[in-house]
Short mmCIF file of C-alpha atoms in Angstrom, two decimals:
data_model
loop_
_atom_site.label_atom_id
_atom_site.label_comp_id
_atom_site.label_asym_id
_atom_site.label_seq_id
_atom_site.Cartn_x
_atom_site.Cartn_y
_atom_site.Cartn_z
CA UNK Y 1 -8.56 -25.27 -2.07
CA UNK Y 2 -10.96 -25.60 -5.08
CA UNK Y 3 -9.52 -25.93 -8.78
CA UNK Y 4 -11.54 -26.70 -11.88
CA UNK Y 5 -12.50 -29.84 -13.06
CA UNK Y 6 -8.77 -31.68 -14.60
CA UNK Y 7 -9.42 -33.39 -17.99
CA UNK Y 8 -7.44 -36.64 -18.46
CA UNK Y 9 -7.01 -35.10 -21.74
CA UNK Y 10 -5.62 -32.17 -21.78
CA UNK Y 11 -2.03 -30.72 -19.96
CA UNK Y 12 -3.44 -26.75 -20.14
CA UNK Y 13 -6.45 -27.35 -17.51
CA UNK Y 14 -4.68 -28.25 -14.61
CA UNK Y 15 -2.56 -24.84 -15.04
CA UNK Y 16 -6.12 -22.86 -15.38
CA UNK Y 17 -7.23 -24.76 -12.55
CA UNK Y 18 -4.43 -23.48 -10.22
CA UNK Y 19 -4.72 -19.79 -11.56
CA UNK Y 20 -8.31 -19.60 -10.94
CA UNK Y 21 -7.65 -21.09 -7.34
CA UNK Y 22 -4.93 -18.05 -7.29
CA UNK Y 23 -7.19 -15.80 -8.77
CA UNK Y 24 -10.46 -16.66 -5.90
CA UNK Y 25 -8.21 -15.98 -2.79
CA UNK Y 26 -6.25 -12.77 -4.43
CA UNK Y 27 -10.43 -11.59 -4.72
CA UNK Y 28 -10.70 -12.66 -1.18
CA UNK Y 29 -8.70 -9.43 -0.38
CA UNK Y 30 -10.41 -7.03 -2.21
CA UNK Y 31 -7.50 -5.42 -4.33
CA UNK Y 32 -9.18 -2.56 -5.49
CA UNK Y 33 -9.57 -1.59 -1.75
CA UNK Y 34 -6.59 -2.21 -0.69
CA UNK Y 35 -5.00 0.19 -3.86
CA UNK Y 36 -7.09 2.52 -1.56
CA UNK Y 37 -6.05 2.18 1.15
CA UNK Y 38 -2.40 2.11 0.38
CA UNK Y 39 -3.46 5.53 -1.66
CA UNK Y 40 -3.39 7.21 1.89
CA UNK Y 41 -0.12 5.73 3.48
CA UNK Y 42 2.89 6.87 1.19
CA UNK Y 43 1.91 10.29 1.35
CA UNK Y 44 1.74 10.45 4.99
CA UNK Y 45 5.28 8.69 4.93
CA UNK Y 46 6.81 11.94 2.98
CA UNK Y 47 4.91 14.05 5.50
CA UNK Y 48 6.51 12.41 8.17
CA UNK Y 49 10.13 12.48 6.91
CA UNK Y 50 9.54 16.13 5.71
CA UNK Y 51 10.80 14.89 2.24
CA UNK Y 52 11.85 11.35 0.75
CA UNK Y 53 11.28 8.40 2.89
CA UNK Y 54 13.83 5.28 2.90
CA UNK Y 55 12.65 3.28 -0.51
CA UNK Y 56 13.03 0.17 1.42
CA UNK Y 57 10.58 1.53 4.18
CA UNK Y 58 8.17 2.51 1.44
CA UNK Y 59 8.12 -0.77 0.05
CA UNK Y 60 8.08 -3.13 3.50
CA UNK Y 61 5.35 -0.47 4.74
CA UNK Y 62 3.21 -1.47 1.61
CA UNK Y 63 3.71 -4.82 1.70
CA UNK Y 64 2.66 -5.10 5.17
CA UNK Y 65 -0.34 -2.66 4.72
CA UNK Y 66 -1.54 -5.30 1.54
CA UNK Y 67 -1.07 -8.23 3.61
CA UNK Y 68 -2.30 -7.01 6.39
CA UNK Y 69 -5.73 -5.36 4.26
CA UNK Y 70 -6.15 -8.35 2.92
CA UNK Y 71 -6.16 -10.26 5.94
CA UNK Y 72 -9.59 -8.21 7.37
CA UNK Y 73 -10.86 -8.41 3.98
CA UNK Y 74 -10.92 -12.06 3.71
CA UNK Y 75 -12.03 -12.15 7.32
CA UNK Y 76 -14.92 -10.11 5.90
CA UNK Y 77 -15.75 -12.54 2.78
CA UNK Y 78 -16.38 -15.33 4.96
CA UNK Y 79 -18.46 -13.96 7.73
CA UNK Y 80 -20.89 -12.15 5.12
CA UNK Y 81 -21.06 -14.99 2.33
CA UNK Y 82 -24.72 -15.44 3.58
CA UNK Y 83 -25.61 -11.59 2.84
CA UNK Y 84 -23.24 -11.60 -0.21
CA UNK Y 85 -25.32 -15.22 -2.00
CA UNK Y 86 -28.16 -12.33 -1.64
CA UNK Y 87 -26.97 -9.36 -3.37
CA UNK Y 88 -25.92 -9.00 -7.51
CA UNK Y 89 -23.12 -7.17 -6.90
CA UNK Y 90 -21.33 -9.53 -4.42
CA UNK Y 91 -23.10 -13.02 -5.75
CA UNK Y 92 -20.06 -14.11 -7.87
CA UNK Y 93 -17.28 -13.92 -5.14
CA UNK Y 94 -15.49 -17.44 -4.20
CA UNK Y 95 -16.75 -17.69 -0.70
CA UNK Y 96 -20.66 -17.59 -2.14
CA UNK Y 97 -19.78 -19.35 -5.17
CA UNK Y 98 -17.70 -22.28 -2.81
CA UNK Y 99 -14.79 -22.26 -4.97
CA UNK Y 100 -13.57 -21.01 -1.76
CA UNK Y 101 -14.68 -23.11 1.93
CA UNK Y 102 -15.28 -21.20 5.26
CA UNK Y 103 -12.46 -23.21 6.66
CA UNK Y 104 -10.20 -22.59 4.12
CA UNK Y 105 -10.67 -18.89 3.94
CA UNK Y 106 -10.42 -18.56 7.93
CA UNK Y 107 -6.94 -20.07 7.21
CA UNK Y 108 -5.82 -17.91 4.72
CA UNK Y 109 -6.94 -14.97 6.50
CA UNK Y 110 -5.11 -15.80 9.50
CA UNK Y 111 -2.26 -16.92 7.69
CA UNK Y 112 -1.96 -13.23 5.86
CA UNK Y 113 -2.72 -11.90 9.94
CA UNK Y 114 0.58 -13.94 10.92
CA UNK Y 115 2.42 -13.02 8.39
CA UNK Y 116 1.77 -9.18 7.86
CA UNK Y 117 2.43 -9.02 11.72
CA UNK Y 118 5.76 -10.82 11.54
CA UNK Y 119 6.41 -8.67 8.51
CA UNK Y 120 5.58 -5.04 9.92
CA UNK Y 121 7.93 -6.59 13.70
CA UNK Y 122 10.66 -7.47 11.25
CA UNK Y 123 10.83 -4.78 8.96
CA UNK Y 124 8.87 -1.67 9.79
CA UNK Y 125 8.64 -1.36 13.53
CA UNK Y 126 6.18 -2.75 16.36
CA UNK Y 127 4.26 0.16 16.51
CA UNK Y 128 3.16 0.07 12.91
CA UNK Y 129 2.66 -3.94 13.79
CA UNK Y 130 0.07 -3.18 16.35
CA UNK Y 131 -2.00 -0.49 14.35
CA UNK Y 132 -1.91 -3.18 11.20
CA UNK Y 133 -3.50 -6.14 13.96
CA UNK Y 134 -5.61 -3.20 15.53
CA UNK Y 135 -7.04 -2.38 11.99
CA UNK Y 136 -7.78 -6.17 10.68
CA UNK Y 137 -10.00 -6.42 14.27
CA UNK Y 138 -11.61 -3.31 13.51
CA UNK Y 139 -12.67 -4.17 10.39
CA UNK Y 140 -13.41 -8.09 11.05
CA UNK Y 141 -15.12 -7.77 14.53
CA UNK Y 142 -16.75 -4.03 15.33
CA UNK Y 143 -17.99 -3.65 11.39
CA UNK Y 144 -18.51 -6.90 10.04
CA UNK Y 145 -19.17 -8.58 12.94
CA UNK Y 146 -20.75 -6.20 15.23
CA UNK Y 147 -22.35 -3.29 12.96
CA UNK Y 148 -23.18 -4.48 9.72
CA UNK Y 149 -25.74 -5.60 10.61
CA UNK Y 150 -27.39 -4.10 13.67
CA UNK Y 151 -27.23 0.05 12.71
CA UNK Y 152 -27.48 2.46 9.96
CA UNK Y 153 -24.49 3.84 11.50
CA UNK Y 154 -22.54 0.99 10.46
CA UNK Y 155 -19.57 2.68 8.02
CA UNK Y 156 -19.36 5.72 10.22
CA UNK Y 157 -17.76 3.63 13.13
CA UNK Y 158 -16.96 0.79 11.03
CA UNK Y 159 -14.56 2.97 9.03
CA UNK Y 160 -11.99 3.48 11.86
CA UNK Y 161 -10.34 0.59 9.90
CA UNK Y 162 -10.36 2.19 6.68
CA UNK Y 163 -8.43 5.99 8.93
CA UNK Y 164 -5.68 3.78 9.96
CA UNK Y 165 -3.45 3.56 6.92
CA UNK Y 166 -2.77 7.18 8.01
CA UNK Y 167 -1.29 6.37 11.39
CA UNK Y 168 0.38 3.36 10.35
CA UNK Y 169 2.29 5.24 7.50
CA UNK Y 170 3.40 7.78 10.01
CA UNK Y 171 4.42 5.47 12.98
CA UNK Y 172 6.83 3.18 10.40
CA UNK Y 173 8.61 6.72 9.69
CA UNK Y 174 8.43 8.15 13.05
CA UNK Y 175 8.30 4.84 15.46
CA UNK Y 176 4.69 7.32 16.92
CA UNK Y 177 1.81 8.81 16.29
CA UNK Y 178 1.60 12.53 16.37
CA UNK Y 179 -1.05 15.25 15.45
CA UNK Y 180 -0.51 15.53 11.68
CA UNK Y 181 -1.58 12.08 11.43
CA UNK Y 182 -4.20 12.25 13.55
CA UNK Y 183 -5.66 15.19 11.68
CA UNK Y 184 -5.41 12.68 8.57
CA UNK Y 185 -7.13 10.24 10.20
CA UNK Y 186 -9.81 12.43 11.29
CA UNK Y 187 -10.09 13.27 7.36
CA UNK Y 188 -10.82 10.03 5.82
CA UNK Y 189 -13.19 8.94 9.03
CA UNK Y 190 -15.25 11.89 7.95
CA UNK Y 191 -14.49 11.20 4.25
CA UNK Y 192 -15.98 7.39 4.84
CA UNK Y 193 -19.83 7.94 4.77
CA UNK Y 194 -19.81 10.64 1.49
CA UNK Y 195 -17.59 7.87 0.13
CA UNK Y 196 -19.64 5.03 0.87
CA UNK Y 197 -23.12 6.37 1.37
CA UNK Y 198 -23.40 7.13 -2.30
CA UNK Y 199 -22.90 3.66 -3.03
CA UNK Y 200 -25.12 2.37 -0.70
CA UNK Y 201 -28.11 4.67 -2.37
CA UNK Y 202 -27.28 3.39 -5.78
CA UNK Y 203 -27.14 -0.47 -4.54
CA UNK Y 204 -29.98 0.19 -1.86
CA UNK Y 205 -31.77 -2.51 -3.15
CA UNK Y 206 -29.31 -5.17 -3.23
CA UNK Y 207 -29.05 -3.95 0.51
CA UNK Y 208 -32.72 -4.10 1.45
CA UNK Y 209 -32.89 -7.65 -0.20
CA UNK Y 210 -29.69 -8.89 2.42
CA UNK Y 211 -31.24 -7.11 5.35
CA UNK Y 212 -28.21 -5.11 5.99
CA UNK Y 213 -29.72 -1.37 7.48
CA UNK Y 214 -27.49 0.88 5.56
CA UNK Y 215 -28.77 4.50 6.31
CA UNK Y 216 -29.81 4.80 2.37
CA UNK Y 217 -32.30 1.49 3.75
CA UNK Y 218 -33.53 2.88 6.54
CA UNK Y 219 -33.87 6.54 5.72
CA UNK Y 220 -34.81 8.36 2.43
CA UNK Y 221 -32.81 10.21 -0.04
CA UNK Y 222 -33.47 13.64 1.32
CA UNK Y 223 -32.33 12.52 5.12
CA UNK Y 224 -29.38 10.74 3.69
CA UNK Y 225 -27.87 13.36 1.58
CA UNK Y 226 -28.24 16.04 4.36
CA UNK Y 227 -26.23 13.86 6.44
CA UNK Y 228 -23.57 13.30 3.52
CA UNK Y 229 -23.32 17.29 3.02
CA UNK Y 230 -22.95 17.52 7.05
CA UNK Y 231 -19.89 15.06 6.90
CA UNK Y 232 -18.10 16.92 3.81
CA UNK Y 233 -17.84 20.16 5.18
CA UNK Y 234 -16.73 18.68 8.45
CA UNK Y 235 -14.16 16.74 6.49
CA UNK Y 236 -12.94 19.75 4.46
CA UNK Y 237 -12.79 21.92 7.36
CA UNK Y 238 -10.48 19.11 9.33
CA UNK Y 239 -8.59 19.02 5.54
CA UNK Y 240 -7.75 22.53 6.41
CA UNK Y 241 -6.51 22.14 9.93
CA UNK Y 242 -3.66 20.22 8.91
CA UNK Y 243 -2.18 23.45 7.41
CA UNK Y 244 -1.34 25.39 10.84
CA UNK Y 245 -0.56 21.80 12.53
CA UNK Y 246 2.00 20.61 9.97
CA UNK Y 247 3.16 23.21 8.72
CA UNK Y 248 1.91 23.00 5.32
CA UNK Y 249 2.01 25.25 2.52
CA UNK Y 250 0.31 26.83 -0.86
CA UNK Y 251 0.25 23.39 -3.09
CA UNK Y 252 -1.26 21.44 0.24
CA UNK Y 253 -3.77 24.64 0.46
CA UNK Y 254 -4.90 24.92 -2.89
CA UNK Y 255 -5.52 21.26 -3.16
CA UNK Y 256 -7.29 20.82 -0.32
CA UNK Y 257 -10.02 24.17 -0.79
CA UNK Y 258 -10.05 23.80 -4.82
CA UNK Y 259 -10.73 19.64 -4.17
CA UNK Y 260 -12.98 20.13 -1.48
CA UNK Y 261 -15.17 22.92 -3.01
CA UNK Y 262 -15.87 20.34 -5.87
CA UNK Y 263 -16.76 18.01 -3.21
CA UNK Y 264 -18.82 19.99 -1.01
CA UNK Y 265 -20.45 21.47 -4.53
CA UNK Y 266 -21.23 17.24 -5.45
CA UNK Y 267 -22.88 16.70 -2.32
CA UNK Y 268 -24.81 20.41 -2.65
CA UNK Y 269 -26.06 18.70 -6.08
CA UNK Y 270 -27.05 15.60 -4.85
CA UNK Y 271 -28.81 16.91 -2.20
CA UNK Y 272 -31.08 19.15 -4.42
CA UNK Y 273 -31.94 16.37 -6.51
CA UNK Y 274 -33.32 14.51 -3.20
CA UNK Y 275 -35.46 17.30 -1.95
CA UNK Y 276 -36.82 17.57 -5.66
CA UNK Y 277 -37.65 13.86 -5.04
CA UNK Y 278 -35.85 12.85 -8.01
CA UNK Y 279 -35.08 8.91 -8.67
CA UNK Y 280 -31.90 7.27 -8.31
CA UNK Y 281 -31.31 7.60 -12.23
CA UNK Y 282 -31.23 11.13 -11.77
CA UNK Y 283 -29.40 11.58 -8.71
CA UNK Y 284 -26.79 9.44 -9.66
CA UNK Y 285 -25.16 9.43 -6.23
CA UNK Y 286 -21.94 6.91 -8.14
CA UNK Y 287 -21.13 10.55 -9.11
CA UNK Y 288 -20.05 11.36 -5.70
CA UNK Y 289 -19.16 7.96 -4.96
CA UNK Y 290 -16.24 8.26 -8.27
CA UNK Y 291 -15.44 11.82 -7.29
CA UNK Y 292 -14.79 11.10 -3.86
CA UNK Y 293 -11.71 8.59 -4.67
CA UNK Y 294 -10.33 11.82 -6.72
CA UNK Y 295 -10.34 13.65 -4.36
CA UNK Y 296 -8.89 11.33 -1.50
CA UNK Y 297 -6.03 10.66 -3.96
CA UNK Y 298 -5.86 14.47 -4.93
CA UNK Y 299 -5.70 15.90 -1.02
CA UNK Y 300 -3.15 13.14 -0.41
CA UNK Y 301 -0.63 13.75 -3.50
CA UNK Y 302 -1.11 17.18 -2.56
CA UNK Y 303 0.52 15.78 1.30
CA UNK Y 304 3.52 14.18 -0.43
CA UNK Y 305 4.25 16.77 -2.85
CA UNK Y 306 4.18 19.53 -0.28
CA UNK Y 307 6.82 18.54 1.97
CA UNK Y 308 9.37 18.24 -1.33
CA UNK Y 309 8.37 21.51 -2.60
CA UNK Y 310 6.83 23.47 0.19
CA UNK Y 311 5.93 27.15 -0.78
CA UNK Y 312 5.21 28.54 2.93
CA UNK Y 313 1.91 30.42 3.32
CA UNK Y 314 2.50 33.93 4.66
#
């Protein structure tokens, strides 16, 4: 474990010290990811019970789903420190910095493995324990490890990780996985390259300077915002399916057409702007990118809220 430099005189470093060693492995896990991904699992909890779900559920559900998160995320630091030293955005985290060792963060990250695995056996249920450990090797091995760096394709398959809050949320309510949260899952896998490709366009250099072939890399604008429109109307057509499957009613509805019209409309926009040939300055894909996590977080309030006060359609 690194710590800063201790000063024979001065008491205050040595506490700075241990909060910035804190402070690199907590960034090891990628919280604002994991707020994410835990963005999709409560809701699908409320679905499940058809109302309020046991607080204490809620809570050991979350706390397993951050451990567990940040277990593939650290996983994910240390096997791409060579590819982050290389791009701005990702230069300053521990592992490239070496505030952080390899060794070190291979522990931690299979400490949090253990431990989230334990926690989910001992206080959600083995099923939820099994899609947590399924997750962190989807995300470790088949992206990082396997896709990353070999296909544009990468996030599309890659982002099976990122759909599995949705069946985890489900199974620690229900002990199984049935077809209302496979019809979420289906939603964020198709939400994952609208979400991310955006990004990707406005950090496409930082990209092409690591060598990873993310599609904006390897393909132009045009090509990669017809393929982002493509994914959001299949992803707002699946959002819609959950309705007759679930049983849901108007607030579900109107959150998921009135949210995914905006959506589908961003990705319209973009799209124009790339056949125009217009620089990344003016298509200003982060738009999309920003809009996207409002609506993710919109269609799934919409899923908790429904179930408390459903208003059936027809």
């Amino acid at each position: 474990m690194a710590t800063a430099p201790i000063s024979t005189t001065s008491t205050a470093l040595p506490t700075t010290g241990w909060k910035r060693s804190v402070g690199n492995y907590v960034a090891l896990t990628k919280p604002r990811i994991i707020e994410l991904l835990l963005v999709t699992t409560v809701p699908v909890m409320f679905l499940a019970e058809r109302g309020v779900p046991n607080l204490w559920l809620v809570v050991a559900t979350l706390i397993g789903g951050t451990l567990s998160a940040g277990a593939a995320n650290t996983f994910n630091c240390v096997y791409d420190r060579d590819i982050d030293a290389l791009m701005d955005r990702t230069r300053s985290r521990p592992m490239v910095t070496g505030e952080i060792s390899p060794r070190a963060g291979l522990l931690f990250g299979a400490a949090l493995t253990i431990v989230s695995t334990a926690w989910f056996v001992a206080f959600v249920n083995v099923a939820s324990a099994l899609l947590s450990l399924g997750a962190i090797a989807l995300y470790a091995v088949l992206y990082t490890m396997v896709l990353k760096r070999r296909t544009p394709q990468n996030i599309v398959w890659g982002g099976v990780a990122g759909c599995m809050p949705t069946l985890i949320g489900w199974s620690a309510v229900t002990g199984t996985v049935q077809w209302p949260a496979a019809i979420l899952f289906l939603v964020i896998f198709f939400w994952t390259p609208p979400h991310y490709w955006p990004l990707s366009m406005a950090f496409k250099d930082d990209y092409a300077n690591a060598h990873v072939p993310m599609l904006p890399v390897e393909r132009g604008a045009k090509a990669v915002a017809r393929q982002i429109v493509a994914y959001s109307w299949v992803m707002v057509a699946v959002s819609l399916a959950l309705v007759p499957v679930a049983d849901m009613g108007w607030i579900y509805l109107v959150a998921a057409v009135v949210s995914g019209a905006v959506f589908i409309g961003e990705a319209h926009r973009l799209l124009h702007l790339a056949r125009t040939g217009a620089a990344t300055k003016v298509l200003k894909p982060m738009r999309l990118f920003h809009f996207s996590i409002t609506y993710v977080t919109l269609l799934f309030l919409a899923v908790a809220i429904d179930p408390l006060v459903h208003f059936t359609i027809g």
